[in-house]
Amino acid sequence: MRLAHITRIAAVAAAVVLAATACGDQSSSLGGSSGAAPSVAQGASFPAGSTMEALNKAQTIRVGTKYDQPLFGLKGLDGNPAGFDVEISKIIAAKLGIPADKITFTEAPSAVREEVIEQNRVDMVVATYTINDKRKERISFAGPYYVAGQDLMVKSDNTTITGPDSLRAANAKVCSVSGSTPSENIKKYIDPANLTLFDVYSKCADALRTGQVDVVTTDNVILTGLIEQSNGAFKLVNHKFTEEPYGIGIKKGDVAFCEFIDQTLKEAEADGSYKAAWDSTVGKVTPEVPPLPAAGACS
Ligand code: GLU
């Protein structure tokens, strides 16, 4: 504990941030691909009664994320998730005065994301979570912090699937995840009997590997992570056919927390921590740092 505390103080000085990472501070305990921990706000004060004040006082935050999505949220052998969503969570926690090692991560598969927020089992969900109106009926979103797009993944030797319009003619068996936007979007391109839904994408990747399905569909960046891990077995069709703006899910109507997160993201872009989060995760495969998208209205 004491060592971690000293390391955190050291991390406040930009000059030693890299050194702290090299020595393996709390960022390495969050998994191999995590970057330098963002500077933790010291002595920050927040409006009385706000979520920010409560979290700062509690000195911990509960975050729902994915555990099987390389580059965004992948649980490491040390038990902690690593990836861009994890880094975004750390940036927000740091602004709340909460160090990375005080974040409690919980797995939040696609279908349970609204539920875990509604049931107050997490304070926020950062989990490749597309902002849309249907979800906004139950929760609120800060962000977006990234915009992905739905695509298809096939075996590397597949030449018949060229985009969603080729799926019907090929009578392709398609896999996606329950409660995800891609599982809904794909329905207009295929016979429902050809759609298999699991709870997590790694199961779809397994089904593709064993030939039980011909195609996995979800956001291009999630597929990129699975392809990265496939040893050349899978490829991206590279025909993006939707826009998936990733937001941070929070309790419905918490406008002040939403505005705080949006402001934090803006500052993270300005001070380089957004870029560092990207570079240490998705950037290892897709080096170009995306611009931070304009924030949506908080409601
Ligand atoms: N971004 C899409 C969604 O929120 C797909 C990725 C996922 O299931 O997490 O549904």
Tab-separated table of C-alpha atoms and ligand atoms in Angstrom:
chain	number	residue	atom	x	y	z
A	1	MET	CA	0.000	0.000	0.000
A	2	ARG	CA	2.688	2.426	1.083
A	3	LEU	CA	4.701	1.794	-2.030
A	4	ALA	CA	1.627	2.297	-4.202
A	5	HIS	CA	0.949	5.596	-2.413
A	6	ILE	CA	4.480	6.819	-3.017
A	7	THR	CA	4.210	5.815	-6.641
A	8	ARG	CA	0.988	7.756	-7.014
A	9	ILE	CA	2.558	10.897	-5.659
A	10	ALA	CA	5.451	10.418	-8.031
A	11	ALA	CA	3.048	10.038	-10.916
A	12	VAL	CA	1.777	13.585	-10.331
A	13	ALA	CA	5.008	14.896	-11.778
A	14	ALA	CA	4.799	14.418	-15.516
A	15	ALA	CA	8.528	13.850	-15.746
A	16	VAL	CA	8.364	10.652	-13.761
A	17	VAL	CA	5.199	9.177	-15.227
A	18	LEU	CA	7.137	7.045	-17.657
A	19	ALA	CA	9.594	5.949	-15.001
A	20	ALA	CA	6.688	4.902	-12.766
A	21	THR	CA	5.323	2.713	-15.548
A	22	ALA	CA	8.685	1.154	-16.221
A	23	CYS	CA	8.951	0.230	-12.541
A	24	GLY	CA	5.574	-1.455	-12.694
A	25	ASP	CA	3.240	0.613	-10.524
A	26	GLN	CA	-0.498	0.063	-10.215
A	27	SER	CA	-0.953	0.398	-13.979
A	28	SER	CA	0.850	-2.868	-14.530
A	29	SER	CA	-1.391	-4.556	-11.984
A	30	LEU	CA	-4.267	-3.715	-14.315
A	31	GLY	CA	-2.828	-5.852	-17.081
A	32	GLY	CA	-0.054	-5.802	-19.601
A	33	SER	CA	-1.454	-3.306	-22.065
A	34	SER	CA	-2.312	-0.574	-19.579
A	35	GLY	CA	-0.471	2.730	-19.871
A	36	ALA	CA	0.810	5.169	-17.298
A	37	ALA	CA	-1.798	5.939	-14.663
A	38	PRO	CA	-3.228	9.426	-15.131
A	39	SER	CA	-2.416	11.972	-12.435
A	40	VAL	CA	-4.808	11.671	-9.534
A	41	ALA	CA	-6.499	14.965	-8.649
A	42	GLN	CA	-5.339	16.026	-5.197
A	43	GLY	CA	-7.649	17.952	-2.878
A	44	ALA	CA	-10.354	18.321	-5.525
A	45	SER	CA	-13.705	19.552	-4.258
A	46	PHE	CA	-17.064	18.824	-5.782
A	47	PRO	CA	-20.608	20.225	-5.438
A	48	ALA	CA	-22.300	19.067	-2.241
A	49	GLY	CA	-24.600	16.145	-2.815
A	50	SER	CA	-23.131	15.322	-6.238
A	51	THR	CA	-22.116	11.854	-7.392
A	52	MET	CA	-18.608	13.232	-7.781
A	53	GLU	CA	-18.496	14.263	-4.131
A	54	ALA	CA	-19.815	10.892	-2.977
A	55	LEU	CA	-17.267	8.976	-5.050
A	56	ASN	CA	-14.415	11.208	-3.980
A	57	LYS	CA	-15.377	10.717	-0.331
A	58	ALA	CA	-15.712	6.969	-0.797
A	59	GLN	CA	-12.298	6.890	-2.530
A	60	THR	CA	-13.529	4.134	-4.796
A	61	ILE	CA	-15.606	3.755	-7.946
A	62	ARG	CA	-17.385	0.689	-9.330
A	63	VAL	CA	-16.996	0.278	-13.075
A	64	GLY	CA	-18.702	-2.213	-15.365
A	65	THR	CA	-16.571	-3.224	-18.334
A	66	LYS	CA	-15.916	-6.120	-20.713
A	67	TYR	CA	-13.598	-8.957	-19.760
A	68	ASP	CA	-13.166	-10.732	-23.108
A	69	GLN	CA	-12.548	-7.932	-25.592
A	70	PRO	CA	-8.851	-7.520	-26.397
A	71	LEU	CA	-7.778	-3.866	-26.746
A	72	PHE	CA	-10.885	-2.533	-24.896
A	73	GLY	CA	-11.464	-4.698	-21.843
A	74	LEU	CA	-9.657	-7.994	-21.440
A	75	LYS	CA	-9.189	-9.655	-18.092
A	76	GLY	CA	-5.542	-10.466	-17.570
A	77	LEU	CA	-3.940	-13.361	-15.750
A	78	ASP	CA	-3.624	-11.088	-12.724
A	79	GLY	CA	-7.431	-10.859	-12.605
A	80	ASN	CA	-7.617	-7.234	-13.712
A	81	PRO	CA	-9.022	-5.989	-17.016
A	82	ALA	CA	-6.872	-3.981	-19.430
A	83	GLY	CA	-7.727	-1.970	-22.527
A	84	PHE	CA	-8.938	1.412	-23.783
A	85	ASP	CA	-12.181	1.291	-21.768
A	86	VAL	CA	-10.163	0.525	-18.660
A	87	GLU	CA	-7.857	3.469	-19.387
A	88	ILE	CA	-10.845	5.798	-19.908
A	89	SER	CA	-12.182	4.613	-16.537
A	90	LYS	CA	-8.840	5.400	-14.927
A	91	ILE	CA	-8.855	8.921	-16.399
A	92	ILE	CA	-12.314	9.601	-14.936
A	93	ALA	CA	-11.423	8.040	-11.586
A	94	ALA	CA	-8.234	10.110	-11.404
A	95	LYS	CA	-10.212	13.337	-11.929
A	96	LEU	CA	-12.428	12.260	-9.045
A	97	GLY	CA	-9.315	11.912	-6.884
A	98	ILE	CA	-9.473	8.117	-6.993
A	99	PRO	CA	-6.321	6.167	-7.893
A	100	ALA	CA	-6.492	3.343	-10.429
A	101	ASP	CA	-5.955	0.653	-7.827
A	102	LYS	CA	-9.123	1.778	-6.040
A	103	ILE	CA	-11.367	1.077	-9.032
A	104	THR	CA	-13.548	-1.992	-8.602
A	105	PHE	CA	-14.163	-3.540	-12.000
A	106	THR	CA	-17.089	-5.874	-12.662
A	107	GLU	CA	-17.766	-7.743	-15.853
A	108	ALA	CA	-20.666	-6.146	-17.728
A	109	PRO	CA	-21.605	-8.221	-20.794
A	110	SER	CA	-23.667	-6.378	-23.414
A	111	ALA	CA	-27.110	-7.533	-22.279
A	112	VAL	CA	-26.773	-6.500	-18.623
A	113	ARG	CA	-25.294	-3.018	-18.978
A	114	GLU	CA	-28.498	-1.031	-18.395
A	115	GLU	CA	-29.479	-3.400	-15.594
A	116	VAL	CA	-26.259	-3.032	-13.576
A	117	ILE	CA	-26.599	0.747	-13.732
A	118	GLU	CA	-30.301	0.716	-12.801
A	119	GLN	CA	-29.647	-1.643	-9.910
A	120	ASN	CA	-26.814	0.550	-8.638
A	121	ARG	CA	-24.337	-2.304	-8.899
A	122	VAL	CA	-21.869	0.009	-10.666
A	123	ASP	CA	-21.289	3.763	-10.775
A	124	MET	CA	-20.582	3.756	-14.490
A	125	VAL	CA	-20.308	1.394	-17.445
A	126	VAL	CA	-17.400	1.830	-19.832
A	127	ALA	CA	-17.827	-1.125	-22.152
A	128	THR	CA	-17.846	-0.441	-25.928
A	129	TYR	CA	-21.315	0.919	-25.180
A	130	THR	CA	-23.132	2.516	-28.096
A	131	ILE	CA	-25.201	5.574	-27.228
A	132	ASN	CA	-28.748	5.189	-28.518
A	133	ASP	CA	-32.261	6.398	-27.717
A	134	LYS	CA	-33.574	3.042	-26.590
A	135	ARG	CA	-30.858	2.722	-23.950
A	136	LYS	CA	-31.351	6.367	-22.981
A	137	GLU	CA	-34.858	5.470	-21.788
A	138	ARG	CA	-33.209	3.578	-18.911
A	139	ILE	CA	-29.839	5.247	-18.338
A	140	SER	CA	-27.873	8.382	-19.289
A	141	PHE	CA	-24.714	8.577	-21.365
A	142	ALA	CA	-21.702	10.854	-21.119
A	143	GLY	CA	-19.456	11.065	-24.164
A	144	PRO	CA	-19.005	9.787	-26.777
A	145	TYR	CA	-15.298	9.122	-26.335
A	146	TYR	CA	-14.907	7.127	-29.561
A	147	VAL	CA	-16.943	6.233	-32.652
A	148	ALA	CA	-16.720	2.658	-33.944
A	149	GLY	CA	-18.695	1.026	-36.748
A	150	GLN	CA	-20.222	-2.415	-37.252
A	151	ASP	CA	-18.328	-4.783	-39.515
A	152	LEU	CA	-17.934	-8.506	-40.175
A	153	MET	CA	-15.175	-10.986	-39.292
A	154	VAL	CA	-14.641	-14.208	-41.244
A	155	LYS	CA	-12.000	-16.903	-41.570
A	156	SER	CA	-8.955	-15.646	-43.454
A	157	ASP	CA	-9.610	-17.838	-46.492
A	158	ASN	CA	-13.225	-16.706	-46.913
A	159	THR	CA	-13.744	-14.808	-50.182
A	160	THR	CA	-17.535	-15.014	-50.490
A	161	ILE	CA	-18.495	-12.619	-47.693
A	162	THR	CA	-17.760	-9.085	-48.850
A	163	GLY	CA	-20.212	-7.086	-46.742
A	164	PRO	CA	-23.663	-7.386	-45.130
A	165	ASP	CA	-25.373	-7.567	-48.529
A	166	SER	CA	-23.472	-10.752	-49.385
A	167	LEU	CA	-24.716	-12.671	-46.318
A	168	ARG	CA	-28.094	-13.815	-47.616
A	169	ALA	CA	-26.831	-15.227	-50.906
A	170	ALA	CA	-24.107	-17.122	-49.036
A	171	ASN	CA	-26.703	-18.404	-46.526
A	172	ALA	CA	-24.106	-17.422	-43.950
A	173	LYS	CA	-24.421	-18.386	-40.302
A	174	VAL	CA	-23.735	-15.266	-38.269
A	175	CYS	CA	-22.796	-14.878	-34.605
A	176	SER	CA	-23.226	-11.852	-32.355
A	177	VAL	CA	-24.055	-11.040	-28.748
A	178	SER	CA	-27.441	-10.655	-27.019
A	179	GLY	CA	-28.363	-7.110	-26.121
A	180	SER	CA	-25.888	-5.575	-28.556
A	181	THR	CA	-26.699	-3.111	-31.332
A	182	PRO	CA	-24.951	-5.289	-33.985
A	183	SER	CA	-27.264	-8.210	-33.133
A	184	GLU	CA	-30.231	-5.964	-33.976
A	185	ASN	CA	-28.717	-4.238	-37.022
A	186	ILE	CA	-27.768	-7.507	-38.688
A	187	LYS	CA	-31.333	-8.842	-38.682
A	188	LYS	CA	-32.277	-6.990	-41.839
A	189	TYR	CA	-29.504	-8.736	-43.774
A	190	ILE	CA	-30.105	-12.380	-42.817
A	191	ASP	CA	-32.690	-15.061	-42.117
A	192	PRO	CA	-33.243	-15.040	-38.298
A	193	ALA	CA	-32.590	-18.804	-38.236
A	194	ASN	CA	-29.000	-18.062	-39.287
A	195	LEU	CA	-28.291	-15.801	-36.298
A	196	THR	CA	-26.625	-17.265	-33.198
A	197	LEU	CA	-26.390	-15.098	-30.101
A	198	PHE	CA	-24.033	-15.641	-27.168
A	199	ASP	CA	-23.465	-13.498	-24.092
A	200	VAL	CA	-19.875	-12.520	-25.009
A	201	TYR	CA	-17.900	-12.130	-28.249
A	202	SER	CA	-15.141	-14.593	-27.353
A	203	LYS	CA	-17.747	-17.374	-27.702
A	204	CYS	CA	-18.530	-16.134	-31.226
A	205	ALA	CA	-14.813	-16.253	-32.045
A	206	ASP	CA	-14.709	-19.863	-30.810
A	207	ALA	CA	-17.727	-20.728	-32.961
A	208	LEU	CA	-16.027	-19.188	-36.009
A	209	ARG	CA	-12.843	-21.132	-35.293
A	210	THR	CA	-14.717	-24.430	-35.124
A	211	GLY	CA	-16.793	-23.659	-38.227
A	212	GLN	CA	-20.140	-23.558	-36.391
A	213	VAL	CA	-20.674	-20.073	-37.815
A	214	ASP	CA	-19.247	-18.337	-40.889
A	215	VAL	CA	-19.286	-14.760	-39.668
A	216	VAL	CA	-18.961	-12.789	-36.432
A	217	THR	CA	-20.462	-9.331	-36.417
A	218	THR	CA	-19.906	-6.467	-34.022
A	219	ASP	CA	-17.930	-3.204	-33.952
A	220	ASN	CA	-14.845	-3.109	-36.166
A	221	VAL	CA	-12.494	-2.325	-33.259
A	222	ILE	CA	-13.742	-5.271	-31.217
A	223	LEU	CA	-13.233	-7.534	-34.227
A	224	THR	CA	-9.749	-6.068	-34.694
A	225	GLY	CA	-8.861	-7.216	-31.178
A	226	LEU	CA	-10.173	-10.725	-31.819
A	227	ILE	CA	-8.309	-10.876	-35.147
A	228	GLU	CA	-5.131	-9.755	-33.396
A	229	GLN	CA	-5.439	-12.779	-31.107
A	230	SER	CA	-6.330	-15.266	-33.858
A	231	ASN	CA	-2.827	-15.988	-35.188
A	232	GLY	CA	-3.936	-15.191	-38.720
A	233	ALA	CA	-7.057	-17.376	-38.609
A	234	PHE	CA	-9.556	-14.491	-38.941
A	235	LYS	CA	-9.811	-11.330	-41.013
A	236	LEU	CA	-11.947	-8.213	-41.095
A	237	VAL	CA	-14.257	-7.904	-44.087
A	238	ASN	CA	-13.652	-4.169	-43.736
A	239	HIS	CA	-17.045	-2.962	-44.830
A	240	LYS	CA	-18.266	-0.698	-42.056
A	241	PHE	CA	-22.030	-0.283	-42.195
A	242	THR	CA	-23.102	1.560	-39.005
A	243	GLU	CA	-21.847	4.239	-36.614
A	244	GLU	CA	-21.385	3.198	-32.985
A	245	PRO	CA	-20.581	6.155	-30.732
A	246	TYR	CA	-19.210	4.811	-27.443
A	247	GLY	CA	-20.606	6.488	-24.334
A	248	ILE	CA	-20.161	6.098	-20.611
A	249	GLY	CA	-23.338	4.762	-19.073
A	250	ILE	CA	-24.431	6.345	-15.793
A	251	LYS	CA	-27.577	6.567	-13.666
A	252	LYS	CA	-30.446	8.100	-15.611
A	253	GLY	CA	-30.742	11.844	-15.159
A	254	ASP	CA	-27.391	12.450	-13.426
A	255	VAL	CA	-26.671	15.533	-15.546
A	256	ALA	CA	-23.929	16.880	-13.266
A	257	PHE	CA	-21.965	13.603	-13.412
A	258	CYS	CA	-22.441	13.471	-17.186
A	259	GLU	CA	-21.137	17.035	-17.581
A	260	PHE	CA	-18.220	16.258	-15.277
A	261	ILE	CA	-17.251	13.236	-17.391
A	262	ASP	CA	-17.550	15.223	-20.633
A	263	GLN	CA	-15.331	17.952	-19.195
A	264	THR	CA	-12.849	15.313	-18.001
A	265	LEU	CA	-12.672	13.802	-21.493
A	266	LYS	CA	-12.024	17.231	-23.011
A	267	GLU	CA	-9.229	17.874	-20.530
A	268	ALA	CA	-7.815	14.398	-21.193
A	269	GLU	CA	-7.616	15.200	-24.869
A	270	ALA	CA	-5.894	18.518	-24.123
A	271	ASP	CA	-3.358	17.122	-21.633
A	272	GLY	CA	-2.444	14.050	-23.666
A	273	SER	CA	-3.918	11.403	-21.368
A	274	TYR	CA	-6.578	10.455	-23.947
A	275	LYS	CA	-3.793	9.898	-26.487
A	276	ALA	CA	-1.753	7.930	-23.924
A	277	ALA	CA	-4.795	5.744	-23.203
A	278	TRP	CA	-5.179	5.037	-26.909
A	279	ASP	CA	-1.463	4.496	-27.579
A	280	SER	CA	-1.092	1.938	-24.804
A	281	THR	CA	-4.121	-0.099	-25.914
A	282	VAL	CA	-5.911	0.076	-29.292
A	283	GLY	CA	-3.066	2.194	-30.654
A	284	LYS	CA	-0.780	-0.833	-30.603
A	285	VAL	CA	-2.816	-2.177	-33.510
A	286	THR	CA	-4.386	1.025	-34.899
A	287	PRO	CA	-1.795	3.733	-34.273
A	288	GLU	CA	-3.724	6.765	-35.511
A	289	VAL	CA	-5.221	8.507	-32.482
A	290	PRO	CA	-8.885	9.332	-33.101
A	291	PRO	CA	-10.109	12.858	-32.401
A	292	LEU	CA	-12.344	13.060	-29.328
A	293	PRO	CA	-15.898	13.268	-30.738
A	294	ALA	CA	-18.050	16.266	-29.762
A	295	ALA	CA	-19.997	15.513	-26.590
A	296	GLY	CA	-23.722	14.850	-26.801
A	297	ALA	CA	-26.232	16.719	-24.663
A	298	CYS	CA	-26.449	15.531	-21.057
A	299	SER	CA	-29.969	14.650	-19.975
B	1	GLU	N1	-21.214	-1.094	-29.430
B	1	GLU	C1	-22.180	-2.134	-29.547
B	1	GLU	C2	-23.136	-2.134	-28.371
B	1	GLU	O1	-23.023	-1.347	-27.501
B	1	GLU	C3	-21.543	-3.481	-29.708
B	1	GLU	C4	-20.463	-3.809	-28.755
B	1	GLU	C5	-20.923	-4.482	-27.501
B	1	GLU	O2	-21.828	-5.330	-27.547
B	1	GLU	O3	-20.368	-4.151	-26.469
B	1	GLU	O4	-24.062	-2.903	-28.344
